[in-house]
Tab-separated table of C-alpha atoms in Angstrom:
chain	number	residue	atom	x	y	z
S	1	ILE	CA	-13.120	12.867	-7.794
S	2	ALA	CA	-10.974	12.306	-10.890
S	3	ALA	CA	-12.070	15.699	-12.253
S	4	ILE	CA	-11.183	17.429	-8.980
S	5	ALA	CA	-7.715	15.856	-8.904
S	6	TRP	CA	-7.051	16.585	-12.594
S	7	ALA	CA	-8.262	20.180	-12.129
S	8	GLY	CA	-5.987	20.728	-9.139
S	9	LEU	CA	-3.024	19.316	-11.042
S	10	ALA	CA	-3.829	21.372	-14.143
S	11	VAL	CA	-4.140	24.630	-12.234
S	12	GLN	CA	-0.908	23.909	-10.336
S	13	TYR	CA	0.852	23.094	-13.615
S	14	ILE	CA	-0.330	26.353	-15.206
S	15	VAL	CA	0.789	28.412	-12.202
S	16	VAL	CA	4.277	26.882	-12.159
S	17	TYR	CA	4.599	27.022	-15.951
S	18	GLN	CA	3.757	30.747	-15.941
S	19	GLU	CA	6.694	31.290	-13.587
S	20	ASN	CA	9.299	29.621	-15.835
S	21	SER	CA	7.808	28.973	-19.341
S	22	SER	CA	9.403	25.538	-19.573
S	23	VAL	CA	7.432	22.289	-19.761
S	24	LEU	CA	10.335	20.175	-18.504
S	25	LEU	CA	11.265	22.542	-15.669
S	26	THR	CA	7.618	22.739	-14.618
S	27	LEU	CA	7.363	18.944	-14.485
S	28	TRP	CA	10.690	18.738	-12.617
S	29	ILE	CA	9.439	21.223	-10.017
S	30	LEU	CA	6.028	19.598	-9.609
S	31	PHE	CA	7.254	16.027	-9.348
S	32	ALA	CA	9.346	16.953	-6.326
S	33	PHE	CA	6.195	16.916	-4.197
S	34	PHE	CA	4.333	13.988	-2.623
S	35	THR	CA	1.195	16.106	-2.906
S	36	ILE	CA	1.488	16.209	-6.693
S	37	THR	CA	2.419	12.561	-7.197
S	38	THR	CA	-0.375	11.483	-4.869
S	39	ASN	CA	-2.981	13.659	-6.562
S	40	LEU	CA	-1.798	12.164	-9.850
S	41	LEU	CA	-2.351	8.716	-8.325
S	42	VAL	CA	-5.858	9.792	-7.255
S	43	ALA	CA	-6.567	11.194	-10.736
S	44	VAL	CA	-5.466	7.986	-12.465
S	45	VAL	CA	-7.235	5.610	-10.057
S	46	PHE	CA	-10.490	7.543	-10.096
S	47	THR	CA	-10.363	7.988	-13.864
S	48	GLY	CA	-10.075	4.198	-14.013
S	49	ILE	CA	-13.018	3.842	-11.656
S	50	ALA	CA	-15.085	6.262	-13.751
S	51	ALA	CA	-14.159	4.258	-16.875
S	52	ASN	CA	-15.352	1.128	-15.035
S	53	ARG	CA	-11.948	-0.573	-15.164
S	54	THR	CA	-12.110	-3.453	-12.712
S	55	VAL	CA	-8.486	-3.237	-11.552
S	56	PHE	CA	-9.060	0.273	-10.177
S	57	ARG	CA	-12.151	-0.823	-8.236
S	58	PHE	CA	-10.333	-3.378	-6.069
S	59	ALA	CA	-10.717	-2.437	-2.406
S	60	TRP	CA	-6.972	-2.671	-1.764
S	61	VAL	CA	-6.220	-0.243	-4.646
S	62	VAL	CA	-8.768	2.338	-3.470
S	63	ALA	CA	-7.719	1.899	0.176
S	64	GLY	CA	-4.033	2.389	-0.609
S	65	THR	CA	-4.823	5.464	-2.685
S	66	MET	CA	-7.068	6.762	0.093
S	67	LEU	CA	-4.382	6.340	2.739
S	68	SER	CA	-1.814	8.173	0.614
S	69	ILE	CA	-4.076	11.152	-0.070
S	70	LEU	CA	-5.177	11.165	3.562
S	71	LEU	CA	-1.487	11.443	4.478
S	72	VAL	CA	-1.289	14.484	2.180
S	73	GLY	CA	-4.212	16.123	3.975
S	74	VAL	CA	-2.981	15.357	7.488
S	75	ILE	CA	0.583	16.533	6.820
S	76	TYR	CA	-0.706	19.674	5.156
S	77	ALA	CA	-3.083	20.444	8.026
S	78	LEU	CA	-0.535	19.754	10.766
S	79	LEU	CA	2.746	20.926	9.262
S	80	LEU	CA	2.329	23.047	6.143
S	81	HIS	CA	-0.898	25.070	6.334
S	82	GLY	CA	-0.152	28.772	6.589
S	83	LEU	CA	3.575	28.554	5.833
S	84	THR	CA	3.107	30.515	2.622
S	85	GLU	CA	0.499	33.021	1.611
S	86	LEU	CA	-1.106	32.046	-1.671
S	87	SER	CA	-3.364	33.885	-4.078
S	88	GLY	CA	-4.991	33.372	-7.461
S	89	GLY	CA	-4.399	30.039	-9.150
S	90	SER	CA	-1.957	28.940	-6.467
S	91	ALA	CA	-4.656	29.278	-3.823
S	92	VAL	CA	-7.179	27.383	-5.961
S	93	ALA	CA	-4.736	24.558	-6.681
S	94	ASN	CA	-3.730	24.439	-3.019
S	95	VAL	CA	-7.332	23.965	-1.880
S	96	LEU	CA	-7.983	21.262	-4.478
S	97	VAL	CA	-4.815	19.187	-3.919
S	98	HIS	CA	-4.399	19.661	-0.154
S	99	MET	CA	-7.950	19.949	1.127
S	100	VAL	CA	-10.594	18.706	-1.293
S	101	THR	CA	-9.093	15.439	-2.578
S	102	PRO	CA	-7.927	14.413	0.917
S	103	VAL	CA	-11.552	14.718	2.071
S	104	VAL	CA	-13.530	13.320	-0.874
S	105	VAL	CA	-11.392	10.208	-1.434
S	106	PRO	CA	-11.846	8.890	2.146
S	107	LEU	CA	-15.577	9.673	1.886
S	108	PHE	CA	-15.751	7.653	-1.323
S	109	TRP	CA	-13.900	4.806	0.376
S	110	ILE	CA	-16.203	4.888	3.407
S	111	PHE	CA	-19.456	4.960	1.451
S	112	PHE	CA	-18.774	3.173	-1.838
S	113	VAL	CA	-16.039	0.558	-1.399
S	114	ASP	CA	-16.670	-2.992	-0.221
S	115	LYS	CA	-14.031	-3.526	2.437
S	116	GLY	CA	-14.650	-7.263	2.892
S	117	GLY	CA	-11.689	-8.269	0.715
S	118	LEU	CA	-9.087	-6.382	2.729
S	119	THR	CA	-6.613	-8.422	4.772
S	120	TRP	CA	-3.809	-7.791	7.232
S	121	ARG	CA	-1.333	-8.172	4.327
S	122	HIS	CA	-2.573	-5.126	2.400
S	123	PRO	CA	-0.770	-2.464	4.477
S	124	PHE	CA	2.578	-3.780	3.240
S	125	PRO	CA	2.055	-2.844	-0.427
S	126	TRP	CA	0.351	0.380	0.676
S	127	ALA	CA	3.559	1.400	2.478
S	128	ILE	CA	5.722	0.992	-0.647
S	129	TYR	CA	4.624	4.232	-2.311
S	130	PRO	CA	5.149	6.633	0.649
S	131	LEU	CA	8.444	4.954	1.533
S	132	ALA	CA	9.617	5.097	-2.087
S	133	TYR	CA	8.676	8.779	-2.192
S	134	LEU	CA	10.621	9.401	1.025
S	135	ALA	CA	13.719	7.803	-0.508
S	136	TYR	CA	13.185	9.769	-3.717
S	137	GLY	CA	12.630	13.083	-1.898
S	138	LEU	CA	15.705	12.651	0.279
S	139	THR	CA	17.867	11.548	-2.659
S	140	ARG	CA	16.640	14.356	-4.853
S	141	GLY	CA	17.186	16.861	-2.042
S	142	ALA	CA	20.706	15.583	-1.430
S	143	ALA	CA	21.489	15.902	-5.143
S	144	THR	CA	19.968	19.367	-5.623
S	145	GLY	CA	20.360	20.891	-2.159
S	146	LYS	CA	16.638	21.674	-2.162
S	147	TYR	CA	14.233	19.505	-0.189
S	148	PRO	CA	10.528	19.487	-1.040
S	149	TYR	CA	9.242	19.926	2.511
S	150	PRO	CA	10.692	21.705	5.561
S	151	PHE	CA	10.237	18.653	7.807
S	152	MET	CA	12.547	16.612	5.559
S	153	ASP	CA	15.168	19.281	4.915
S	154	VAL	CA	18.354	17.490	5.925
S	155	LEU	CA	20.466	20.621	5.364
S	156	SER	CA	18.471	22.584	7.949
S	157	LEU	CA	17.510	19.805	10.363
S	158	GLY	CA	20.273	17.231	10.090
S	159	TRP	CA	19.788	13.536	9.454
S	160	GLU	CA	18.696	12.634	12.986
S	161	LYS	CA	15.800	15.117	13.126
S	162	THR	CA	14.812	14.300	9.547
S	163	ALA	CA	14.744	10.584	10.420
S	164	ILE	CA	12.580	11.270	13.460
S	165	ASN	CA	10.241	13.411	11.354
S	166	SER	CA	10.054	10.669	8.734
S	167	ILE	CA	9.159	8.027	11.301
S	168	TRP	CA	6.401	10.226	12.715
């Protein structure tokens, strides 16, 4: 799973870098997206699991990571799939970061994680990352005039519709 996430991120990095030839601009572009930051989270957590680091094996860590990448897959499937036609490396990266990791991480969680340690309190820390990203994405979009996703584009939708979209 770590290799899949790292591969998707690497291919996406190469594709964006080839368009602008700047390391910093490439990173700036990529880190606008929840998909990228979440696949990076998956890559780090599952690299830690592969390295047998105990902290990454905690059920609440894997479950929070799983829910975030599942959110990536669901949003992609419902709201973003088919909006742009991709080819070459972009298409490969798209499949890896939007379709493969959102499927394999929940499967890992279902089959290989002991869920007995999870409590009703765990959803609160799990919500911090997506909510922090929402604040970041909206702030970044307000500062640059370019929002990462059409469903959170305040300039096109207005604040009310963007708030409703964010709640959903």
